[in-house]
mmCIF file of C-alpha atoms in Angstrom:
data_model
loop_
_atom_site.group_PDB
_atom_site.id
_atom_site.type_symbol
_atom_site.label_atom_id
_atom_site.label_comp_id
_atom_site.label_asym_id
_atom_site.label_seq_id
_atom_site.Cartn_x
_atom_site.Cartn_y
_atom_site.Cartn_z
ATOM 1 C CA MET A 299 95.980 159.084 47.954
ATOM 2 C CA THR A 300 97.556 156.005 46.371
ATOM 3 C CA THR A 301 98.759 153.300 48.742
ATOM 4 C CA LYS A 302 102.090 151.745 47.860
ATOM 5 C CA ARG A 303 102.111 148.086 46.924
ATOM 6 C CA THR A 304 103.628 146.098 49.786
ATOM 7 C CA ILE A 305 105.854 143.027 49.508
ATOM 8 C CA LEU A 306 107.081 140.961 52.461
ATOM 9 C CA ILE A 307 110.554 139.464 51.992
ATOM 10 C CA THR A 308 111.657 136.450 54.002
ATOM 11 C CA THR A 309 114.862 134.493 53.585
ATOM 12 C CA HIS A 310 117.136 131.792 54.982
ATOM 13 C CA THR A 311 119.521 133.996 56.958
ATOM 14 C CA GLY A 312 121.886 131.082 57.524
ATOM 15 C CA ARG A 313 122.934 131.189 53.882
ATOM 16 C CA GLY A 314 125.074 134.027 52.581
ATOM 17 C CA ALA A 315 123.685 133.594 49.069
ATOM 18 C CA ALA A 316 120.133 133.990 50.377
ATOM 19 C CA ILE A 317 121.011 137.195 52.238
ATOM 20 C CA ASP A 318 122.683 138.649 49.146
ATOM 21 C CA ALA A 319 119.671 137.727 47.036
ATOM 22 C CA ALA A 320 117.278 139.282 49.573
ATOM 23 C CA ARG A 321 119.201 142.544 49.469
ATOM 24 C CA GLN A 322 119.060 142.585 45.685
ATOM 25 C CA VAL A 323 115.297 142.010 45.737
ATOM 26 C CA ILE A 324 114.701 144.735 48.332
ATOM 27 C CA GLU A 325 116.827 147.253 46.453
ATOM 28 C CA ARG A 326 115.039 146.591 43.161
ATOM 29 C CA LEU A 327 111.571 146.764 44.740
ATOM 30 C CA VAL A 328 112.318 149.990 46.631
ATOM 31 C CA ALA A 329 113.793 151.527 43.474
ATOM 32 C CA ALA A 330 110.531 150.645 41.705
ATOM 33 C CA GLY A 331 108.575 152.592 44.336
ATOM 34 C CA MET A 332 107.228 149.625 46.262
ATOM 35 C CA HIS A 333 106.961 149.247 50.029
ATOM 36 C CA VAL A 334 109.013 146.364 51.449
ATOM 37 C CA ARG A 335 108.725 144.577 54.788
ATOM 38 C CA VAL A 336 111.251 142.281 56.446
ATOM 39 C CA LEU A 337 110.826 140.182 59.573
ATOM 40 C CA ASP A 338 112.432 141.410 62.789
ATOM 41 C CA SER A 339 114.105 138.015 63.203
ATOM 42 C CA GLU A 340 115.855 138.505 59.844
ATOM 43 C CA ALA A 341 116.353 142.275 59.727
ATOM 44 C CA GLU A 342 119.816 142.296 61.303
ATOM 45 C CA GLY A 343 121.116 139.699 58.870
ATOM 46 C CA VAL A 344 119.596 141.352 55.815
ATOM 47 C CA ALA A 345 120.427 144.907 57.016
ATOM 48 C CA CYS A 346 118.944 146.634 53.996
ATOM 49 C CA PRO A 347 117.850 150.285 54.224
ATOM 50 C CA GLY A 348 114.441 151.218 52.938
ATOM 51 C CA ALA A 349 112.617 148.195 54.385
ATOM 52 C CA GLU A 350 110.080 148.262 57.207
ATOM 53 C CA VAL A 351 110.796 145.817 60.033
ATOM 54 C CA VAL A 352 107.728 143.896 61.266
ATOM 55 C CA PRO A 353 107.262 141.189 63.946
ATOM 56 C CA ALA A 354 107.610 137.610 62.714
ATOM 57 C CA THR A 355 103.992 136.688 63.463
ATOM 58 C CA GLU A 356 101.055 135.334 61.471
ATOM 59 C CA GLY A 357 100.019 138.925 60.783
ATOM 60 C CA ALA A 358 103.302 139.931 59.140
ATOM 61 C CA ALA A 359 101.791 139.590 55.664
ATOM 62 C CA ASP A 360 98.475 141.316 56.392
ATOM 63 C CA ASP A 361 97.544 143.756 53.587
ATOM 64 C CA ALA A 362 100.617 142.756 51.576
ATOM 65 C CA GLU A 363 100.405 141.888 47.886
ATOM 66 C CA MET A 364 102.851 139.008 48.075
ATOM 67 C CA ILE A 365 105.533 137.230 50.090
ATOM 68 C CA ILE A 366 108.782 136.644 48.228
ATOM 69 C CA VAL A 367 110.674 133.751 49.808
ATOM 70 C CA LEU A 368 114.373 133.156 49.198
ATOM 71 C CA GLY A 369 115.575 129.710 50.244
ATOM 72 C CA GLY A 370 114.616 126.071 49.900
ATOM 73 C CA ASP A 371 111.314 124.279 50.416
ATOM 74 C CA GLY A 372 111.759 124.459 54.209
ATOM 75 C CA THR A 373 111.920 128.253 54.080
ATOM 76 C CA ILE A 374 108.836 128.326 51.846
ATOM 77 C CA LEU A 375 106.920 126.059 54.246
ATOM 78 C CA ARG A 376 107.795 128.441 57.088
ATOM 79 C CA ALA A 377 106.551 131.395 55.051
ATOM 80 C CA ALA A 378 103.325 129.511 54.288
ATOM 81 C CA GLU A 379 102.445 129.800 57.980
ATOM 82 C CA MET A 380 102.226 133.585 57.483
ATOM 83 C CA ALA A 381 100.754 133.511 53.979
ATOM 84 C CA ARG A 382 97.855 131.140 54.634
ATOM 85 C CA PRO A 383 95.952 133.115 57.298
ATOM 86 C CA SER A 384 96.454 136.350 55.348
ATOM 87 C CA GLY A 385 95.464 134.876 51.981
ATOM 88 C CA VAL A 386 98.651 136.312 50.461
ATOM 89 C CA PRO A 387 100.386 134.445 47.605
ATOM 90 C CA LEU A 388 103.935 133.158 47.935
ATOM 91 C CA LEU A 389 106.643 133.485 45.309
ATOM 92 C CA GLY A 390 109.476 131.073 46.037
ATOM 93 C CA VAL A 391 113.007 131.682 44.752
ATOM 94 C CA ASN A 392 114.980 128.464 45.078
ATOM 95 C CA LEU A 393 118.327 128.549 46.832
ATOM 96 C CA GLY A 394 118.007 125.016 48.200
ATOM 97 C CA HIS A 395 118.544 121.605 46.655
ATOM 98 C CA VAL A 396 115.336 120.378 45.005
ATOM 99 C CA GLY A 397 112.940 123.280 45.520
ATOM 100 C CA PHE A 398 109.672 121.914 44.117
ATOM 101 C CA LEU A 399 107.674 124.651 45.864
ATOM 102 C CA ALA A 400 109.750 127.435 44.315
ATOM 103 C CA GLU A 401 108.530 129.224 41.198
ATOM 104 C CA THR A 402 111.934 130.361 39.985
ATOM 105 C CA GLU A 403 115.663 129.895 40.468
ATOM 106 C CA VAL A 404 118.057 132.481 41.860
ATOM 107 C CA ASP A 405 119.701 132.868 38.433
ATOM 108 C CA ASP A 406 116.424 134.343 37.163
ATOM 109 C CA LEU A 407 115.996 136.664 40.137
ATOM 110 C CA ALA A 408 116.075 139.964 38.230
ATOM 111 C CA ASP A 409 113.442 138.822 35.727
ATOM 112 C CA ALA A 410 111.263 137.471 38.537
ATOM 113 C CA VAL A 411 111.333 140.775 40.433
ATOM 114 C CA ASP A 412 110.578 142.651 37.219
ATOM 115 C CA SER A 413 107.537 140.425 36.652
ATOM 116 C CA VAL A 414 106.288 141.190 40.168
ATOM 117 C CA VAL A 415 106.769 144.938 39.719
ATOM 118 C CA ARG A 416 104.853 144.844 36.437
ATOM 119 C CA GLY A 417 102.123 142.633 37.911
ATOM 120 C CA ARG A 418 102.872 139.882 35.432
ATOM 121 C CA TYR A 419 101.821 136.910 37.527
ATOM 122 C CA ASP A 420 98.812 134.753 38.296
ATOM 123 C CA VAL A 421 97.849 133.048 41.535
ATOM 124 C CA GLU A 422 96.985 129.378 41.985
ATOM 125 C CA GLU A 423 95.568 127.718 45.078
ATOM 126 C CA ARG A 424 97.102 124.605 46.595
ATOM 127 C CA LEU A 425 95.051 122.145 48.605
ATOM 128 C CA THR A 426 95.909 121.912 52.327
ATOM 129 C CA LEU A 427 95.058 119.422 55.061
ATOM 130 C CA GLU A 428 93.102 119.854 58.280
ATOM 131 C CA VAL A 429 94.607 117.596 60.946
ATOM 132 C CA VAL A 430 93.037 116.633 64.283
ATOM 133 C CA ALA A 431 94.444 114.184 66.836
ATOM 134 C CA ARG A 432 92.158 112.654 69.464
ATOM 135 C CA LEU A 433 92.533 110.396 72.474
ATOM 136 C CA ASN A 434 89.374 108.712 73.763
ATOM 137 C CA GLY A 435 87.339 111.219 71.772
ATOM 138 C CA GLU A 436 89.037 114.301 73.209
ATOM 139 C CA VAL A 437 91.045 116.588 70.942
ATOM 140 C CA ILE A 438 94.733 116.635 71.893
ATOM 141 C CA ALA A 439 96.096 118.496 68.839
ATOM 142 C CA GLU A 440 94.765 120.549 65.920
ATOM 143 C CA THR A 441 96.874 121.817 63.037
ATOM 144 C CA TRP A 442 97.176 121.892 59.233
ATOM 145 C CA ALA A 443 99.628 120.942 56.501
ATOM 146 C CA LEU A 444 100.528 121.979 52.960
ATOM 147 C CA ASN A 445 102.735 118.981 52.094
ATOM 148 C CA GLU A 446 101.859 116.175 54.479
ATOM 149 C CA ALA A 447 100.804 115.009 57.919
ATOM 150 C CA THR A 448 102.728 111.960 59.122
ATOM 151 C CA VAL A 449 102.170 109.607 62.019
ATOM 152 C CA GLU A 450 105.606 108.221 62.824
ATOM 153 C CA LYS A 451 107.216 105.907 65.316
ATOM 154 C CA ARG A 452 109.076 107.382 68.254
ATOM 155 C CA ASP A 453 111.258 104.406 69.128
ATOM 156 C CA ARG A 454 109.792 101.052 68.194
ATOM 157 C CA MET A 455 107.621 100.125 65.222
ATOM 158 C CA LEU A 456 104.046 101.410 65.256
ATOM 159 C CA GLU A 457 100.986 99.162 65.158
ATOM 160 C CA VAL A 458 98.230 101.045 63.353
ATOM 161 C CA VAL A 459 94.897 100.669 61.601
ATOM 162 C CA THR A 460 94.213 102.972 58.652
ATOM 163 C CA GLU A 461 90.739 104.172 57.755
ATOM 164 C CA ILE A 462 89.131 105.848 54.743
ATOM 165 C CA ASP A 463 85.695 107.488 54.888
ATOM 166 C CA GLY A 464 84.850 105.865 58.205
ATOM 167 C CA ARG A 465 85.692 102.323 57.081
ATOM 168 C CA PRO A 466 88.767 100.347 58.215
ATOM 169 C CA LEU A 467 91.282 99.671 55.458
ATOM 170 C CA SER A 468 94.178 97.688 56.910
ATOM 171 C CA ARG A 469 96.168 96.966 60.045
ATOM 172 C CA TYR A 470 99.956 96.713 59.966
ATOM 173 C CA GLY A 471 103.189 97.333 61.757
ATOM 174 C CA CYS A 472 105.157 100.189 60.173
ATOM 175 C CA ASP A 473 107.552 103.064 60.687
ATOM 176 C CA GLY A 474 104.690 105.450 59.975
ATOM 177 C CA VAL A 475 101.933 106.593 57.626
ATOM 178 C CA ILE A 476 102.038 109.673 55.399
ATOM 179 C CA CYS A 477 98.867 111.535 54.441
ATOM 180 C CA ALA A 478 99.854 113.968 51.702
ATOM 181 C CA THR A 479 98.527 116.518 49.238
ATOM 182 C CA PRO A 480 99.470 116.621 45.546
ATOM 183 C CA THR A 481 101.883 119.415 46.460
ATOM 184 C CA GLY A 482 103.499 117.071 48.975
ATOM 185 C CA SER A 483 103.638 114.142 46.561
ATOM 186 C CA THR A 484 107.177 115.159 45.571
ATOM 187 C CA ALA A 485 108.329 115.484 49.185
ATOM 188 C CA TYR A 486 108.255 112.860 51.961
ATOM 189 C CA ALA A 487 105.601 110.773 50.177
ATOM 190 C CA PHE A 488 107.849 110.474 47.116
ATOM 191 C CA SER A 489 110.766 109.294 49.258
ATOM 192 C CA ALA A 490 108.507 106.619 50.766
ATOM 193 C CA GLY A 491 107.538 105.275 47.336
ATOM 194 C CA GLY A 492 104.382 107.281 46.694
ATOM 195 C CA PRO A 493 103.270 108.484 43.253
ATOM 196 C CA VAL A 494 104.018 111.887 41.773
ATOM 197 C CA VAL A 495 100.723 113.775 41.455
ATOM 198 C CA TRP A 496 100.440 116.907 39.320
ATOM 199 C CA PRO A 497 99.635 119.941 41.506
ATOM 200 C CA GLU A 498 96.359 120.733 39.757
ATOM 201 C CA VAL A 499 94.972 117.255 40.486
ATOM 202 C CA GLU A 500 92.624 117.331 43.465
ATOM 203 C CA ALA A 501 93.308 114.238 45.557
ATOM 204 C CA LEU A 502 94.658 112.984 48.873
ATOM 205 C CA LEU A 503 97.451 110.417 49.255
ATOM 206 C CA LEU A 504 97.989 107.741 51.894
ATOM 207 C CA VAL A 505 101.485 106.238 51.872
ATOM 208 C CA PRO A 506 102.643 103.647 54.453
ATOM 209 C CA ILE A 507 106.295 103.813 55.516
ATOM 210 C CA SER A 508 108.099 100.441 55.613
ATOM 211 C CA ALA A 509 104.916 98.532 56.444
ATOM 212 C CA HIS A 510 105.032 94.827 57.351
ATOM 213 C CA ALA A 511 102.009 93.730 55.308
ATOM 214 C CA LEU A 512 101.165 92.088 52.009
ATOM 215 C CA PHE A 513 98.908 95.011 51.104
ATOM 216 C CA ALA A 514 100.615 98.279 51.919
ATOM 217 C CA ARG A 515 100.467 100.120 48.617
ATOM 218 C CA PRO A 516 100.317 103.919 48.271
ATOM 219 C CA LEU A 517 96.738 105.061 47.692
ATOM 220 C CA VAL A 518 95.267 108.052 45.868
ATOM 221 C CA VAL A 519 91.767 108.900 47.067
ATOM 222 C CA SER A 520 89.096 111.547 46.546
ATOM 223 C CA PRO A 521 89.788 115.080 47.817
ATOM 224 C CA ARG A 522 86.505 114.756 49.707
ATOM 225 C CA ALA A 523 87.678 111.637 51.555
ATOM 226 C CA SER A 524 88.443 111.591 55.258
ATOM 227 C CA LEU A 525 91.529 109.639 56.326
ATOM 228 C CA ALA A 526 92.411 108.362 59.774
ATOM 229 C CA VAL A 527 95.328 106.573 61.379
ATOM 230 C CA GLU A 528 94.730 104.866 64.735
ATOM 231 C CA ILE A 529 97.609 103.778 66.945
ATOM 232 C CA LEU A 530 96.494 100.555 68.555
ATOM 233 C CA PRO A 531 96.109 100.509 72.353
ATOM 234 C CA LYS A 532 98.838 98.781 74.369
ATOM 235 C CA THR A 533 101.392 99.520 71.632
ATOM 236 C CA PRO A 534 104.122 102.196 71.598
ATOM 237 C CA GLY A 535 102.966 105.761 70.987
ATOM 238 C CA GLY A 536 104.170 107.883 68.114
ATOM 239 C CA VAL A 537 104.663 111.387 66.825
ATOM 240 C CA LEU A 538 102.551 113.566 64.539
ATOM 241 C CA TRP A 539 104.559 115.801 62.203
ATOM 242 C CA CYS A 540 103.031 118.352 59.827
ATOM 243 C CA ASP A 541 105.267 119.657 57.026
ATOM 244 C CA GLY A 542 108.253 118.649 59.139
ATOM 245 C CA ARG A 543 107.673 121.780 61.236
ATOM 246 C CA ARG A 544 104.868 121.186 63.744
ATOM 247 C CA ARG A 545 105.333 118.238 66.118
ATOM 248 C CA PHE A 546 102.878 116.616 68.543
ATOM 249 C CA ASP A 547 103.391 113.548 70.727
ATOM 250 C CA LEU A 548 100.801 110.805 70.241
ATOM 251 C CA PRO A 549 100.117 108.422 73.119
ATOM 252 C CA SER A 550 99.116 104.814 72.623
ATOM 253 C CA GLY A 551 95.500 104.656 71.420
ATOM 254 C CA ALA A 552 95.589 108.065 69.715
ATOM 255 C CA ARG A 553 93.666 108.656 66.501
ATOM 256 C CA VAL A 554 94.702 111.181 63.823
ATOM 257 C CA GLU A 555 92.040 112.392 61.391
ATOM 258 C CA ILE A 556 92.945 114.144 58.134
ATOM 259 C CA ARG A 557 90.722 115.818 55.575
ATOM 260 C CA ARG A 558 90.895 118.629 53.064
ATOM 261 C CA ALA A 559 91.030 122.022 54.752
ATOM 262 C CA ASP A 560 88.853 124.967 53.769
ATOM 263 C CA VAL A 561 91.804 127.384 53.563
ATOM 264 C CA PRO A 562 94.347 126.844 50.763
ATOM 265 C CA VAL A 563 97.870 128.158 50.339
ATOM 266 C CA ARG A 564 98.212 130.512 47.375
ATOM 267 C CA LEU A 565 101.278 130.433 45.108
ATOM 268 C CA ALA A 566 102.270 133.066 42.559
ATOM 269 C CA ARG A 567 102.968 131.857 39.022
ATOM 270 C CA LEU A 568 104.939 134.227 36.817
ATOM 271 C CA HIS A 569 103.676 135.013 33.313
ATOM 272 C CA GLY A 570 105.485 133.493 30.391
ATOM 273 C CA ILE A 571 104.895 129.969 31.729
ATOM 274 C CA ASP A 572 102.760 127.668 29.601
ATOM 275 C CA ASP A 573 99.458 126.898 31.313
ATOM 276 C CA THR A 574 99.039 123.435 29.773
ATOM 277 C CA GLY A 575 100.728 121.543 32.594
ATOM 278 C CA ALA A 576 104.088 121.268 30.841
ATOM 279 C CA PRO A 577 105.853 123.493 33.411
ATOM 280 C CA PHE A 578 105.514 120.796 36.087
ATOM 281 C CA THR A 579 106.777 118.217 33.597
ATOM 282 C CA ASP A 580 109.754 120.445 32.904
ATOM 283 C CA ARG A 581 110.297 120.824 36.633
ATOM 284 C CA LEU A 582 110.396 117.049 37.110
ATOM 285 C CA VAL A 583 112.868 116.694 34.245
ATOM 286 C CA ALA A 584 115.116 119.408 35.659
ATOM 287 C CA LYS A 585 114.980 118.400 39.317
ATOM 288 C CA PHE A 586 115.634 114.702 38.697
ATOM 289 C CA ASP A 587 117.792 115.126 35.604
ATOM 290 C CA LEU A 588 115.486 112.805 33.652
ATOM 291 C CA PRO A 589 116.710 111.585 30.240
ATOM 292 C CA VAL A 590 114.648 113.076 27.417
ATOM 293 C CA GLN A 591 117.070 112.617 24.506
ATOM 294 C CA GLY A 592 115.275 111.541 21.356
ATOM 295 C CA TRP A 593 112.077 113.481 22.076
ATOM 296 C CA ARG A 594 110.694 114.966 18.844
ATOM 297 C CA GLY A 595 107.584 116.727 20.158
ATOM 298 C CA ARG A 596 104.041 116.752 18.902
ATOM 299 C CA THR A 597 103.120 115.629 15.422
ATOM 300 C CA ARG A 598 101.587 118.343 13.262
ATOM 301 C CA GLY A 599 97.841 118.669 13.663
ATOM 302 C CA PHE A 600 97.613 116.811 16.992
#
């Protein structure tokens, strides 16, 4: 007996365009003989016959082939919380503003679904972060991040000491410190003045936010490095945010430790995309409307 291929569909139900797109995807997948799941929290909004309704839990993607996500980067980050424990790849369809995590745009929806049905895609793994917060040696929070973990001020400026590989780096007052992955280099870290890092580069980023110090430059360090941010005692506490979704209060004296996690997030890459690294270049050009007039391409024989 052949088991049907299963696809989980999740969408931003607050956007009419996303709901319409989700219905189109479900209809095309069902017509192709595939089994489709939708989350119970989204089923009423999508209201598409032929789809199985499943609880919106970490196990929603278990045994699925893929999660197709329709929305912006925030919707994709939410879906990553289901994809990561199941080891299921995500395919993001951008209906947001920038959409760096998305593989395709809504205008190419039909071709994207056709590629999935025909199995014309590869899977790449994106580095994630393991994040642990401690107070006086005791763990007060444990979580993970795909884009970044940030230690931020709650009210007044933070006084922190940063650390790399067990050695102190610098002390400064700041609005916060971002510890990011290459995937997150185009998110919060970019807005704070950090470098753009190509997704296939294995590295960790440390980016201070509005630091009062002569040396407060963004840093790119080894993927094997361990980073830490200590909030100095007798100074205001802060907040730990991971991917802008998971929040933990940090009392004065708390220490946040960040290192590469063992479990990645997997992203689907549709066939027909050049594997040389140019797709990310093209994505930067498109997202930021970068001027490329006058480009003549490679010289012959290069």
